PDB file of C-alpha atoms in Angstrom:
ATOM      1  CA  UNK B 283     145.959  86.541  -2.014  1.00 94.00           C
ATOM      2  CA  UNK B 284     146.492  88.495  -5.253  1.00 96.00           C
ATOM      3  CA  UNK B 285     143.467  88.731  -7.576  1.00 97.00           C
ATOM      4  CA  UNK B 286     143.345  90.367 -10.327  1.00 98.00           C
ATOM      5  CA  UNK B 287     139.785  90.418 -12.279  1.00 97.00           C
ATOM      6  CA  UNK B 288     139.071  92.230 -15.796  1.00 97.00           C
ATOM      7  CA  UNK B 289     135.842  93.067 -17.106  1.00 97.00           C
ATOM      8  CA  UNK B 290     134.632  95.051 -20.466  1.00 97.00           C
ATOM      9  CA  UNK B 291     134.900  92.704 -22.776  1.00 96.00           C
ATOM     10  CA  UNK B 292     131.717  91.773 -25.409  1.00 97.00           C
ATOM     11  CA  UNK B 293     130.652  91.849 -28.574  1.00 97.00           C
ATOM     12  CA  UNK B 294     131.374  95.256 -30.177  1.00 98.00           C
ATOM     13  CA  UNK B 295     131.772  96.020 -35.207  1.00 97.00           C
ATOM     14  CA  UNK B 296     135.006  96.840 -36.506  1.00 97.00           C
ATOM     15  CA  UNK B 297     135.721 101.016 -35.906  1.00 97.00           C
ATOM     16  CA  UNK B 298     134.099 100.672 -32.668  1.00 98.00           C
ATOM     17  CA  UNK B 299     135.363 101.068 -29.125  1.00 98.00           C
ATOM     18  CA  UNK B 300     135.575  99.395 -25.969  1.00 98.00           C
ATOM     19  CA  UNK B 301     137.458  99.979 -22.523  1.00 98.00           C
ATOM     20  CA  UNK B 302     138.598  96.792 -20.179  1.00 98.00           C
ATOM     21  CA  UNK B 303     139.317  97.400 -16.278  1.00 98.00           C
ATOM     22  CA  UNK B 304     141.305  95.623 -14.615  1.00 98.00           C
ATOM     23  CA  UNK B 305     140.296  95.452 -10.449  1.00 98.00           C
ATOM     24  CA  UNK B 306     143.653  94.549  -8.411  1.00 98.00           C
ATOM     25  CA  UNK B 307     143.639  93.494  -4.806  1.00 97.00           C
ATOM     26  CA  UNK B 308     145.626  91.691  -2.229  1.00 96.00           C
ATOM     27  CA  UNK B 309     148.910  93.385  -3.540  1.00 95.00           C
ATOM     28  CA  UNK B 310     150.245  97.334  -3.347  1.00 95.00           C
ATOM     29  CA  UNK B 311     148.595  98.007  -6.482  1.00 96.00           C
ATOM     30  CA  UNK B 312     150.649 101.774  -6.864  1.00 95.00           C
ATOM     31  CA  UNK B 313     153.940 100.356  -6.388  1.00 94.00           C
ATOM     32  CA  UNK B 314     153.493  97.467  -9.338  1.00 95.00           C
ATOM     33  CA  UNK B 315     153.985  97.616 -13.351  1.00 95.00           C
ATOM     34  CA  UNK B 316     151.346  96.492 -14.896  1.00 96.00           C
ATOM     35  CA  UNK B 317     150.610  94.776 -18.690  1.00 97.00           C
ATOM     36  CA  UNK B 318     147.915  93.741 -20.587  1.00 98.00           C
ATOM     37  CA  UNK B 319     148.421  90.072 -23.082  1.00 98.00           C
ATOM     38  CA  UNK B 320     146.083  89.013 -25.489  1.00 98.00           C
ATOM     39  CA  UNK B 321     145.448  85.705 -26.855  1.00 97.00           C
ATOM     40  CA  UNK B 322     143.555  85.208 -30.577  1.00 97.00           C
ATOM     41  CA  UNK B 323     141.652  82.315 -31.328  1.00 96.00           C
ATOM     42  CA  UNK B 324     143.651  79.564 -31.794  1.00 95.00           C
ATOM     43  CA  UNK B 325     146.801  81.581 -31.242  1.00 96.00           C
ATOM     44  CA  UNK B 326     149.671  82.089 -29.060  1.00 96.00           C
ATOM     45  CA  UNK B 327     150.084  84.500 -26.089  1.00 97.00           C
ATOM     46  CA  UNK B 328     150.631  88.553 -27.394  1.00 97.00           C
ATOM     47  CA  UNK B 329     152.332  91.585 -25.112  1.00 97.00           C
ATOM     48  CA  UNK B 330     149.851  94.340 -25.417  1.00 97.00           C
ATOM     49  CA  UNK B 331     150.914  96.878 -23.294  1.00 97.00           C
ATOM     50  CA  UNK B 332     152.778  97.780 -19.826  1.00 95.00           C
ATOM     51  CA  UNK B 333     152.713 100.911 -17.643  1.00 95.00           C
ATOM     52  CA  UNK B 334     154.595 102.356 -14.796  1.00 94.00           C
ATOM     53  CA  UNK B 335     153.498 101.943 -11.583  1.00 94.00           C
ATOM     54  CA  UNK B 336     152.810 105.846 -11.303  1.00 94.00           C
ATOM     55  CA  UNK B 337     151.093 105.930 -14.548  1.00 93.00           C
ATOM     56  CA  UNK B 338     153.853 107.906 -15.824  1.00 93.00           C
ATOM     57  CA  UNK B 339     155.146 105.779 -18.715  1.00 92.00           C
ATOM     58  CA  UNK B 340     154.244 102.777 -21.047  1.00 93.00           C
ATOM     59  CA  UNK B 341     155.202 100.900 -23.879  1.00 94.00           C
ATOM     60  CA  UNK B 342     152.707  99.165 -26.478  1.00 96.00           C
ATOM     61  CA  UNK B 343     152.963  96.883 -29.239  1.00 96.00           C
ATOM     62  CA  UNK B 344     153.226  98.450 -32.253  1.00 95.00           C
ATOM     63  CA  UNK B 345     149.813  97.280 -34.179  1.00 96.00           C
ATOM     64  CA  UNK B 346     148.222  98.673 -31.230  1.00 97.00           C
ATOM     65  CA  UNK B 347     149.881 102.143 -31.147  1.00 97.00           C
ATOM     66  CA  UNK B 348     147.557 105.398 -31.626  1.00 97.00           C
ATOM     67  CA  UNK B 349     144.575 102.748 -31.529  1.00 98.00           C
ATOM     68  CA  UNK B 350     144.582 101.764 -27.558  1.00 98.00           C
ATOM     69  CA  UNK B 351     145.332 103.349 -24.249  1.00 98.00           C
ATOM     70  CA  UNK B 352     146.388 102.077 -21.189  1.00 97.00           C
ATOM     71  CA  UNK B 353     145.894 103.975 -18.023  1.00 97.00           C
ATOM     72  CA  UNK B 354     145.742 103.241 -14.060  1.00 97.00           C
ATOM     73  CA  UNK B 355     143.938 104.764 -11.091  1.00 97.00           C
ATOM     74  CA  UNK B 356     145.898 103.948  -8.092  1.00 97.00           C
ATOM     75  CA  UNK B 357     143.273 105.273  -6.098  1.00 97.00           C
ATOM     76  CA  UNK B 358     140.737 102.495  -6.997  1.00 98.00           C
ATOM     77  CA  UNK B 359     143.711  99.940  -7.723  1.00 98.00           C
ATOM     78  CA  UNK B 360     142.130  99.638 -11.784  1.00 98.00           C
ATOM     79  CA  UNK B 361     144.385  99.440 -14.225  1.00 98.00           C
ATOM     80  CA  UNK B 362     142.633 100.594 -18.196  1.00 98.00           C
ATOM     81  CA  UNK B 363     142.221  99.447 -21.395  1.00 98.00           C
ATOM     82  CA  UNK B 364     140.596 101.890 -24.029  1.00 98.00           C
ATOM     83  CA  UNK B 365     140.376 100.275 -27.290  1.00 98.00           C
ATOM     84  CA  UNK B 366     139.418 102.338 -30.446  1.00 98.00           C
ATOM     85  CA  UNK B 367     139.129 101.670 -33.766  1.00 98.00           C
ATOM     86  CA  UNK B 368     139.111  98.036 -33.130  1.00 98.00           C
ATOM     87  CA  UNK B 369     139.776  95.743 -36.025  1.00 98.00           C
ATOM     88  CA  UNK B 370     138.469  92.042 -36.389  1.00 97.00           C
ATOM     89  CA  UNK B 371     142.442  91.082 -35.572  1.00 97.00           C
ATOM     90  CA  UNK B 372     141.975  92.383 -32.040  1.00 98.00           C
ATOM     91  CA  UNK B 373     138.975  89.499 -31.326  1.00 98.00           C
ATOM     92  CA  UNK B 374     141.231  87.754 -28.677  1.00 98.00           C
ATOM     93  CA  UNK B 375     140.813  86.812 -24.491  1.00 97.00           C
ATOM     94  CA  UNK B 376     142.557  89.900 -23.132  1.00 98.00           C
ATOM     95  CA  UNK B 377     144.532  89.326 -19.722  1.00 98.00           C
ATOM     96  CA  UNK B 378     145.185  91.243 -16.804  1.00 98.00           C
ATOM     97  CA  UNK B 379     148.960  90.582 -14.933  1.00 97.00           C
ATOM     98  CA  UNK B 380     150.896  92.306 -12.700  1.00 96.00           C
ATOM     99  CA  UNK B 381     155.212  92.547 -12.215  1.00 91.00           C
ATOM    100  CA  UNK B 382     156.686  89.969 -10.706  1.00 87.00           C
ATOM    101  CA  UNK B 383     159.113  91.936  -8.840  1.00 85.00           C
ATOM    102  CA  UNK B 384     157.657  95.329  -8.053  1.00 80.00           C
ATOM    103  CA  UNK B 385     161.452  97.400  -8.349  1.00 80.00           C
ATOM    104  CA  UNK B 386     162.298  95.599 -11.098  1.00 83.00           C
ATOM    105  CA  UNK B 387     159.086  95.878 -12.823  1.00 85.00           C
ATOM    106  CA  UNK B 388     157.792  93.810 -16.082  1.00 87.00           C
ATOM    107  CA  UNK B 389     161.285  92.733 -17.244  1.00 86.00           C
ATOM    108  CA  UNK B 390     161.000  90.392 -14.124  1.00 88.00           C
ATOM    109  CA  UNK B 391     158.040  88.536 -15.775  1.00 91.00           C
ATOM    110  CA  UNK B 392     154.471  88.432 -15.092  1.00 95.00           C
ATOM    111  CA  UNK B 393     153.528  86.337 -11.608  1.00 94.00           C
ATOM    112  CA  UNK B 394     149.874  86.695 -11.669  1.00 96.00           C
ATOM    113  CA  UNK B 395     147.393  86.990 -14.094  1.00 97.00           C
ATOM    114  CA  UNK B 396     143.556  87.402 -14.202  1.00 97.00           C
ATOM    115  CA  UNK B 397     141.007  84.905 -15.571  1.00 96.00           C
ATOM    116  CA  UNK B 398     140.586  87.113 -18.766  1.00 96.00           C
ATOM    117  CA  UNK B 399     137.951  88.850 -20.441  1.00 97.00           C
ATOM    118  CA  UNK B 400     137.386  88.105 -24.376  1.00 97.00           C
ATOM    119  CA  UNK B 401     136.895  90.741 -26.717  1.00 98.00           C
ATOM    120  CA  UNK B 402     134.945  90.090 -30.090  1.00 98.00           C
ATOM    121  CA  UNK B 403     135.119  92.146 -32.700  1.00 98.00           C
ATOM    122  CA  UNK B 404     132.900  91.244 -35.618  1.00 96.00           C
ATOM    123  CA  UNK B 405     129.837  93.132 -37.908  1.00 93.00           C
TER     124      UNK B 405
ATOM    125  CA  UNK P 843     156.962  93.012 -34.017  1.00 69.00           C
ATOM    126  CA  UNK P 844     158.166  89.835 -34.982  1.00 86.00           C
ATOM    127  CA  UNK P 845     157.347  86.849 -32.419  1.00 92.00           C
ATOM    128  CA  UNK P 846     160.311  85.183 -30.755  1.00 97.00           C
ATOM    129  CA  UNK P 847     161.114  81.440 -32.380  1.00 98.00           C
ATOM    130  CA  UNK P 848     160.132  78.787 -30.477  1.00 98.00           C
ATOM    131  CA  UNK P 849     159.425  75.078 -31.615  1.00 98.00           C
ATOM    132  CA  UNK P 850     155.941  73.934 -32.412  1.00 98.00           C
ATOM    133  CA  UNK P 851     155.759  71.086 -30.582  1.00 97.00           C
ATOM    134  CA  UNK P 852     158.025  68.990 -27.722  1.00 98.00           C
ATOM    135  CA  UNK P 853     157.245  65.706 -26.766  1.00 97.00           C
ATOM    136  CA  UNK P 854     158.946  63.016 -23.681  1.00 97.00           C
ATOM    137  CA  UNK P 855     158.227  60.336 -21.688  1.00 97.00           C
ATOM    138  CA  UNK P 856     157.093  60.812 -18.477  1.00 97.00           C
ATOM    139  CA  UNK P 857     160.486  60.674 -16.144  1.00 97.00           C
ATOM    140  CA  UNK P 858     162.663  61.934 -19.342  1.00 97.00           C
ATOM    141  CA  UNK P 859     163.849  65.600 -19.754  1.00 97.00           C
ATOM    142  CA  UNK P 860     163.072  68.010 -22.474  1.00 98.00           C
ATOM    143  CA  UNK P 861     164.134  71.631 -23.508  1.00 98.00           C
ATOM    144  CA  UNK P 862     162.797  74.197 -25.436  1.00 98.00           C
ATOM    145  CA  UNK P 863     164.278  76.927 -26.860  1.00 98.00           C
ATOM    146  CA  UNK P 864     163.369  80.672 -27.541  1.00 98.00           C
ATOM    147  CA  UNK P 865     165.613  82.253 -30.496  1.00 98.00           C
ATOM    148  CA  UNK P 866     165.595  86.132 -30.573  1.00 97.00           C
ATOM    149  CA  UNK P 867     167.885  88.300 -31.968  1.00 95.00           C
ATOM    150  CA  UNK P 868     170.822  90.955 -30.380  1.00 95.00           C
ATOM    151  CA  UNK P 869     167.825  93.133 -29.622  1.00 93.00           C
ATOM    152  CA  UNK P 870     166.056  90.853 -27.291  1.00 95.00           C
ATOM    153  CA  UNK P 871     166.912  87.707 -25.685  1.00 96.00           C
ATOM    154  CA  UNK P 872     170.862  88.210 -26.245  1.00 96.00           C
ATOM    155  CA  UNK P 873     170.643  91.686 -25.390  1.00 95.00           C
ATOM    156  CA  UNK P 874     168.991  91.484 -21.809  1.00 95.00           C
ATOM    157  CA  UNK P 875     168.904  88.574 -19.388  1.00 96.00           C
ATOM    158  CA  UNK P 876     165.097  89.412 -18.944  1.00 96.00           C
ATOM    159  CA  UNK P 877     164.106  86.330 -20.287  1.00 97.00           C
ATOM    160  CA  UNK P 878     161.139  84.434 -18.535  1.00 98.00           C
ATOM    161  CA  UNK P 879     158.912  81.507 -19.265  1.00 98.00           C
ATOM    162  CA  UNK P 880     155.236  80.739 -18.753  1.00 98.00           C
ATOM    163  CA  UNK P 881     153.004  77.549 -18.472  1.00 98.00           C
ATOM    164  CA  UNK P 882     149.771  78.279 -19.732  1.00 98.00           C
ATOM    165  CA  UNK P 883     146.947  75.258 -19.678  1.00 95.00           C
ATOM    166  CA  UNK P 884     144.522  76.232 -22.003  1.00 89.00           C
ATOM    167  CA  UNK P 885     141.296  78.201 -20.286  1.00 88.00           C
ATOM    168  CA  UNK P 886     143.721  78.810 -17.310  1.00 93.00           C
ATOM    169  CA  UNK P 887     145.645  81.709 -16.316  1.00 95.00           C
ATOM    170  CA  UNK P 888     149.214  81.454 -17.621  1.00 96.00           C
ATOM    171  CA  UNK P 889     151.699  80.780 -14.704  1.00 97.00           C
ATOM    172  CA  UNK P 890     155.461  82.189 -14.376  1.00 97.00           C
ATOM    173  CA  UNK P 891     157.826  79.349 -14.148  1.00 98.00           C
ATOM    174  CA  UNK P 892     161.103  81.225 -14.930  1.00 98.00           C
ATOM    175  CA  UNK P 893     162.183  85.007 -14.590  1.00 96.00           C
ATOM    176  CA  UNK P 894     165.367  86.710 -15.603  1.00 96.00           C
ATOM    177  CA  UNK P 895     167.135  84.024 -17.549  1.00 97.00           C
ATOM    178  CA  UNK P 896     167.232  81.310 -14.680  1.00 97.00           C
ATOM    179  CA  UNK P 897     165.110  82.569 -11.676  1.00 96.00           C
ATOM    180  CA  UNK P 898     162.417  79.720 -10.089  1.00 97.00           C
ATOM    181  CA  UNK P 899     159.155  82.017  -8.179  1.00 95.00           C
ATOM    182  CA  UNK P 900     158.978  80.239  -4.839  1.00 94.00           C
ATOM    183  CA  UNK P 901     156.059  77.711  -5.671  1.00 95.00           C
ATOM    184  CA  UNK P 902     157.459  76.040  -8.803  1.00 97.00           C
ATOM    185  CA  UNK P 903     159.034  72.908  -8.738  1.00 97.00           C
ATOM    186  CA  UNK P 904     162.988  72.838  -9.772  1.00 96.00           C
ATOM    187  CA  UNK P 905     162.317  70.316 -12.190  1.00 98.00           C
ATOM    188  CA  UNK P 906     161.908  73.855 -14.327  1.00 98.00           C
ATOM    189  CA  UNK P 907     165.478  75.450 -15.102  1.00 98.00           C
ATOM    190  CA  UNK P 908     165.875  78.045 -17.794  1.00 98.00           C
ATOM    191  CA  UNK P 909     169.360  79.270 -19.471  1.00 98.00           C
ATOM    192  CA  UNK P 910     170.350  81.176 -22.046  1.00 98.00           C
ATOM    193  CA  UNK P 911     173.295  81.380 -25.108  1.00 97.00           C
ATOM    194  CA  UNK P 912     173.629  84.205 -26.940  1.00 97.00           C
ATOM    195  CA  UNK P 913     170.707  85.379 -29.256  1.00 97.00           C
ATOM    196  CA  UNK P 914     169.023  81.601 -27.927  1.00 98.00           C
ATOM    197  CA  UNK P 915     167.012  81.437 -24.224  1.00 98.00           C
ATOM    198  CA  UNK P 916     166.163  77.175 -23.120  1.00 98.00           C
ATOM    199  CA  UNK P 917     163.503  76.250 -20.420  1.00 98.00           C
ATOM    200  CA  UNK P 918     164.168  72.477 -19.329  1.00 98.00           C
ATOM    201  CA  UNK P 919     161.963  70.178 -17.999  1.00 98.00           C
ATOM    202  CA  UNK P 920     163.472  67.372 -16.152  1.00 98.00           C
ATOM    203  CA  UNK P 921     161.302  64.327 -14.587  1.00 97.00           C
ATOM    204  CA  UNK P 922     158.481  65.044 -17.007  1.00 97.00           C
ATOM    205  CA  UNK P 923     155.390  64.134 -15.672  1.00 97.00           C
ATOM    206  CA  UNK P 924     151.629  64.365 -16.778  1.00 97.00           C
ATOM    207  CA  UNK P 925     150.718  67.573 -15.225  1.00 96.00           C
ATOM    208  CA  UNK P 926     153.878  69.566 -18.030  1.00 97.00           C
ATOM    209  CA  UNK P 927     151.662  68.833 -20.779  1.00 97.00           C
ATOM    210  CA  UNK P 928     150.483  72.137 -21.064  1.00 98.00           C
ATOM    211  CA  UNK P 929     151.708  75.056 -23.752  1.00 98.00           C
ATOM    212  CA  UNK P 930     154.661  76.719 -23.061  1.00 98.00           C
ATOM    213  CA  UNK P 931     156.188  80.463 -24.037  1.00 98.00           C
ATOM    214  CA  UNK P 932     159.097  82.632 -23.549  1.00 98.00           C
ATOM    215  CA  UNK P 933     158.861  86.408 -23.321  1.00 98.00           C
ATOM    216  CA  UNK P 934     161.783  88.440 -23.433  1.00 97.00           C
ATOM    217  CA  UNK P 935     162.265  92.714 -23.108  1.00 95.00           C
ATOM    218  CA  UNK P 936     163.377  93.970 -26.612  1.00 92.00           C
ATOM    219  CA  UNK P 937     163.984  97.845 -25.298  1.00 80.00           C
ATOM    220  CA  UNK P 938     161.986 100.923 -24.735  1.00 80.00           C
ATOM    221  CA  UNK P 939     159.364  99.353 -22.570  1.00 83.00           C
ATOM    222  CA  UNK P 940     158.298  97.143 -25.024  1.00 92.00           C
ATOM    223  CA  UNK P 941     158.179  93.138 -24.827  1.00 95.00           C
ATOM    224  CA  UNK P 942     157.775  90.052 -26.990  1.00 97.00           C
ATOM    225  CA  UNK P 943     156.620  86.401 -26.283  1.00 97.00           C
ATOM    226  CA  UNK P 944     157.727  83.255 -28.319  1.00 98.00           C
ATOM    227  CA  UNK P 945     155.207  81.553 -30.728  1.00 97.00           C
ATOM    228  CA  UNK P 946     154.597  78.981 -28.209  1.00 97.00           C
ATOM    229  CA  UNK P 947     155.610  75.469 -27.683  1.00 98.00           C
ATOM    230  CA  UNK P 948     153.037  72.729 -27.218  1.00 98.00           C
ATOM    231  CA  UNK P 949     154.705  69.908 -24.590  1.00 98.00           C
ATOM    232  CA  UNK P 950     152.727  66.599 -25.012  1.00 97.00           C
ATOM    233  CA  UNK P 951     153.609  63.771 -22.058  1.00 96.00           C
ATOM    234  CA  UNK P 952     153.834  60.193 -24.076  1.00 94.00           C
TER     235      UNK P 952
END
């Protein structure tokens, strides 16, 4: 059974930093694009980021860029979140979710997701 | 990064059909048939119901049948039952390894 759990999220004032992880199992973890989506308050669902399954490339919204980094150790099967410089606009539940089709990678949608992990950001 | 257009709200009758829609532009949905749809109860983990335009993941009922028409992607819902009501989105690739979901569509079962 795929699971996919994040943790790192909390409380943290506007400028500061945080870094979510993202703890795969139950799937070849190395051979799978994976993305981060965030959801704010009372808003709809919001593509975050995406990497290669090497690590080698990824893509990020663009009010993110500079700002957050997503990374992946296959070796522990963690995908990365750090967040710096985080604004009161990134307060959202941040989710974990993996490729649905592993060669075809994110374009084939998204077929499992974690729970979530909310981040606030507020002085 | 503009979200893609969906409509606010969709409402049927359970055993009626709906549809929503998902209007992008040349750069995403009419550009790529990497279209796919998600049901997402709210405090749940969003759920892929359609990949690649008009794909069904083994596990979802083909009640759910997507399309698409030029710049315009539709996810239809035939046999609507209690268990739909739930909000909806598309997401669509818009080039260099970047994506975009729709503003969401909120399905209430009469």
């Amino acid at each position: 059974e795929v699971q996919l759990l994040e943790s790192g999220g909390g409380v943290v004032q506007p400028g500061g930093s945080l870094r979510l992880s993202c703890e795969a199992s139950g799937f070849t973890f190395s051979n799978c694009a994976m993305t981060w989506v965030r959801q704010a308050p009372g808003k709809g669902l919001e593509w975050v980021s995406s990497i290669s399954p090497s690590g080698d490339s990824s893509g990020y919204v663009d009010s993110v860029k500079g700002r957050f980094t997503l990374s992946r150790d296959n070796s522990k099967n963690t995908l990365y979140l750090q967040m710096n410089s985080l604004r009161a606009e990134d307060t959202a539940v941040y989710y974990c979710a993996k490729a649905n089709i592993a060669a075809v990678g994110v374009r084939s949608g998204l077929d499992s997701w974690g729970q979530g992990t909310l981040v606030t950001v507020s002085s | 990064q503009s979200a893609l257009t969906q409509p606010a709200s969709v409402s049927g009758s359970p055993g009626q059909s709906i549809t929503i829609s998902c209007t992008g532009t040349t750069s995403d949905v009419g550009g790529y048939n990497y279209v796919s749809w998600y049901q997402h109860h709210p405090g749940k983990a969003p759920k892929l119901m359609i990949y690649e335009v008009s794909n069904r993941p083994s596990g979802v009922s083909n009640r759910f049948s997507g399309s698409k028409s030029g710049n315009t992607a539709s996810l239809t819902i035939s046999g609507l039952q209690a268990e739909d009501e739930a909000d909806y989105y598309c997401k669509s690739y818009r080039s260099s390894s970047t994506y975009v979901f729709g503003s969401g569509t909120r399905v209430t079962v009469l």
